[in-house]
PDB file of C-alpha atoms in Angstrom:
ATOM      1  CA  ILE I   1       0.922 -12.430   0.266  1.00  0.00           C
ATOM      2  CA  LEU I   2      -0.179  -8.887  -0.545  1.00  0.00           C
ATOM      3  CA  ASP I   3      -0.796  -6.986  -3.771  1.00  0.00           C
ATOM      4  CA  VAL I   4       1.475  -4.039  -4.633  1.00  0.00           C
ATOM      5  CA  LYS I   5       1.910  -1.833  -7.674  1.00  0.00           C
ATOM      6  CA  ASP I   6       4.753   0.650  -8.143  1.00  0.00           C
ATOM      7  CA  LEU I   7       5.504   0.773  -4.408  1.00  0.00           C
ATOM      8  CA  LYS I   8       9.016   1.078  -2.987  1.00  0.00           C
ATOM      9  CA  ILE I   9       9.198  -1.249   0.028  1.00  0.00           C
ATOM     10  CA  ASP I  10      11.899  -0.053   2.459  1.00  0.00           C
ATOM     11  CA  SER I  11      11.421  -2.582   5.271  1.00  0.00           C
ATOM     12  CA  ILE I  12       8.956  -4.938   6.920  1.00  0.00           C
ATOM     13  CA  THR I  13       9.130  -5.677  10.643  1.00  0.00           C
ATOM     14  CA  ASP I  14       7.246  -7.740  13.216  1.00  0.00           C
ATOM     15  CA  ASN I  15       5.546  -5.169  15.441  1.00  0.00           C
ATOM     16  CA  ASP I  16       5.932  -7.263  18.619  1.00  0.00           C
ATOM     17  CA  THR I  17       9.625  -8.168  18.306  1.00  0.00           C
ATOM     18  CA  GLN I  18      10.787  -5.303  16.042  1.00  0.00           C
ATOM     19  CA  LYS I  19      12.706  -7.901  14.007  1.00  0.00           C
ATOM     20  CA  LYS I  20      12.970  -7.369  10.263  1.00  0.00           C
ATOM     21  CA  LEU I  21      11.038  -9.857   8.171  1.00  0.00           C
ATOM     22  CA  ALA I  22      12.248 -11.277   4.889  1.00  0.00           C
ATOM     23  CA  PHE I  23      10.127 -10.434   1.854  1.00  0.00           C
ATOM     24  CA  ASP I  24      10.129 -10.876  -1.893  1.00  0.00           C
ATOM     25  CA  ILE I  25       8.443  -8.863  -4.639  1.00  0.00           C
ATOM     26  CA  SER I  26       7.560 -10.791  -7.801  1.00  0.00           C
ATOM     27  CA  GLU I  27       7.966  -9.533 -11.355  1.00  0.00           C
ATOM     28  CA  SER I  28       5.268  -7.071 -12.379  1.00  0.00           C
ATOM     29  CA  ASN I  29       2.179  -8.484 -14.055  1.00  0.00           C
ATOM     30  CA  GLY I  30       1.249  -5.313 -15.940  1.00  0.00           C
ATOM     31  CA  GLU I  31      -1.727  -3.430 -14.542  1.00  0.00           C
ATOM     32  CA  PHE I  32      -2.110  -6.047 -11.784  1.00  0.00           C
ATOM     33  CA  GLY I  33       1.251  -5.108 -10.247  1.00  0.00           C
ATOM     34  CA  SER I  34       3.287  -7.562  -8.215  1.00  0.00           C
ATOM     35  CA  LYS I  35       2.963 -10.070  -5.400  1.00  0.00           C
ATOM     36  CA  LEU I  36       4.598  -9.094  -2.094  1.00  0.00           C
ATOM     37  CA  ALA I  37       5.368 -12.299  -0.159  1.00  0.00           C
ATOM     38  CA  ILE I  38       6.318 -11.780   3.496  1.00  0.00           C
ATOM     39  CA  GLU I  39       8.010 -14.526   5.515  1.00  0.00           C
ATOM     40  CA  LEU I  40       6.167 -14.532   8.839  1.00  0.00           C
ATOM     41  CA  PRO I  41       7.724 -15.894  12.044  1.00  0.00           C
ATOM     42  CA  GLN I  42       6.633 -19.343  13.201  1.00  0.00           C
ATOM     43  CA  GLY I  43       4.220 -19.719  16.088  1.00  0.00           C
ATOM     44  CA  SER I  44       1.310 -17.337  16.304  1.00  0.00           C
ATOM     45  CA  LYS I  45      -1.639 -17.243  13.920  1.00  0.00           C
ATOM     46  CA  GLU I  46      -2.007 -13.458  14.182  1.00  0.00           C
ATOM     47  CA  TYR I  47       0.637 -10.875  13.353  1.00  0.00           C
ATOM     48  CA  VAL I  48       0.963  -7.148  13.208  1.00  0.00           C
ATOM     49  CA  VAL I  49       3.542  -6.152  10.631  1.00  0.00           C
ATOM     50  CA  VAL I  50       4.919  -2.693   9.971  1.00  0.00           C
ATOM     51  CA  ILE I  51       5.656  -1.973   6.318  1.00  0.00           C
ATOM     52  CA  LYS I  52       7.701   1.116   5.542  1.00  0.00           C
ATOM     53  CA  TYR I  53       7.120   2.070   1.924  1.00  0.00           C
ATOM     54  CA  GLU I  54       6.682   4.908  -0.539  1.00  0.00           C
ATOM     55  CA  THR I  55       4.022   5.319  -3.172  1.00  0.00           C
ATOM     56  CA  SER I  56       4.811   6.383  -6.709  1.00  0.00           C
ATOM     57  CA  PRO I  57       3.690   9.512  -8.523  1.00  0.00           C
ATOM     58  CA  LYS I  58       2.039   6.987 -10.885  1.00  0.00           C
ATOM     59  CA  ALA I  59      -0.292   5.720  -8.102  1.00  0.00           C
ATOM     60  CA  SER I  60      -3.541   5.060  -9.967  1.00  0.00           C
ATOM     61  CA  GLY I  61      -5.518   4.992  -6.688  1.00  0.00           C
ATOM     62  CA  LEU I  62      -4.664   8.601  -5.870  1.00  0.00           C
ATOM     63  CA  GLN I  63      -5.861  11.546  -7.866  1.00  0.00           C
ATOM     64  CA  TRP I  64      -4.617  15.094  -7.499  1.00  0.00           C
ATOM     65  CA  LEU I  65      -6.384  18.329  -8.314  1.00  0.00           C
ATOM     66  CA  SER I  66      -4.270  21.405  -8.940  1.00  0.00           C
ATOM     67  CA  PRO I  67      -4.968  24.501  -6.804  1.00  0.00           C
ATOM     68  CA  GLU I  68      -6.834  26.032  -9.752  1.00  0.00           C
ATOM     69  CA  GLN I  69      -9.280  23.086  -9.699  1.00  0.00           C
ATOM     70  CA  THR I  70     -10.246  23.555  -6.026  1.00  0.00           C
ATOM     71  CA  ALA I  71     -12.822  25.870  -4.425  1.00  0.00           C
ATOM     72  CA  GLY I  72     -10.251  28.099  -2.694  1.00  0.00           C
ATOM     73  CA  LYS I  73      -7.804  27.892  -5.609  1.00  0.00           C
ATOM     74  CA  GLU I  74      -4.867  27.978  -3.130  1.00  0.00           C
ATOM     75  CA  HIS I  75      -3.894  24.389  -2.348  1.00  0.00           C
ATOM     76  CA  PRO I  76      -3.798  21.106  -4.268  1.00  0.00           C
ATOM     77  CA  TYR I  77      -6.263  18.403  -3.236  1.00  0.00           C
ATOM     78  CA  VAL I  78      -5.747  14.639  -3.211  1.00  0.00           C
ATOM     79  CA  PHE I  79      -8.414  11.957  -3.011  1.00  0.00           C
ATOM     80  CA  SER I  80      -8.436   8.192  -3.298  1.00  0.00           C
ATOM     81  CA  GLN I  81     -10.440   6.073  -5.680  1.00  0.00           C
ATOM     82  CA  PHE I  82      -9.477   2.432  -5.277  1.00  0.00           C
ATOM     83  CA  GLU I  83     -11.981   0.713  -7.574  1.00  0.00           C
ATOM     84  CA  PRO I  84     -11.560  -1.870  -8.912  1.00  0.00           C
ATOM     85  CA  ILE I  85      -7.900  -2.758  -8.094  1.00  0.00           C
ATOM     86  CA  ALA I  86      -6.138   0.572  -7.549  1.00  0.00           C
ATOM     87  CA  ALA I  87      -5.630   0.304  -3.759  1.00  0.00           C
ATOM     88  CA  ARG I  88      -2.440  -1.696  -4.394  1.00  0.00           C
ATOM     89  CA  SER I  89      -0.889   1.441  -5.910  1.00  0.00           C
ATOM     90  CA  PHE I  90      -1.248   3.206  -2.538  1.00  0.00           C
ATOM     91  CA  LEU I  91      -0.680   0.508   0.077  1.00  0.00           C
ATOM     92  CA  PRO I  92       0.296  -3.151   0.271  1.00  0.00           C
ATOM     93  CA  CYS I  93      -3.007  -5.017   0.673  1.00  0.00           C
ATOM     94  CA  GLN I  94      -5.218  -7.877  -0.405  1.00  0.00           C
ATOM     95  CA  ASP I  95      -6.794  -5.761  -3.107  1.00  0.00           C
ATOM     96  CA  THR I  96     -10.196  -7.311  -3.567  1.00  0.00           C
ATOM     97  CA  PRO I  97     -13.669  -6.026  -2.621  1.00  0.00           C
ATOM     98  CA  SER I  98     -14.237  -9.064  -0.364  1.00  0.00           C
ATOM     99  CA  VAL I  99     -11.359  -8.150   2.000  1.00  0.00           C
ATOM    100  CA  LYS I 100     -11.534  -5.146   4.318  1.00  0.00           C
ATOM    101  CA  THR I 101      -8.248  -4.192   5.980  1.00  0.00           C
ATOM    102  CA  LYS I 102      -7.533  -1.649   8.682  1.00  0.00           C
ATOM    103  CA  TYR I 103      -4.396   0.389   8.140  1.00  0.00           C
ATOM    104  CA  GLN I 104      -2.683   3.439   9.538  1.00  0.00           C
ATOM    105  CA  ALA I 105      -0.532   5.693   7.389  1.00  0.00           C
ATOM    106  CA  THR I 106       1.872   8.417   8.397  1.00  0.00           C
TER     107      THR I 106
END
């Protein structure tokens, strides 16, 4: 079970077998977002899953500066600020300070 907020989940697959995994997204609980429940295959206790998703322009964990607000005034700038529970607006995760999760984004 992972936390998500305003994310569009396209697919979830098992990295080893490349098989699609079933998942369910609960109703939104306001600012806390939704619960993403993934049905993992039976057997192993460790899994690597690949989640293809899109963030929303409303992602509270990402903040954009217009080109005029930057030093060179040519390009926009984005930075993340995930406190206290805004990481779930950027990536599916266990969004709590006690859990550290490695991820790779493309």
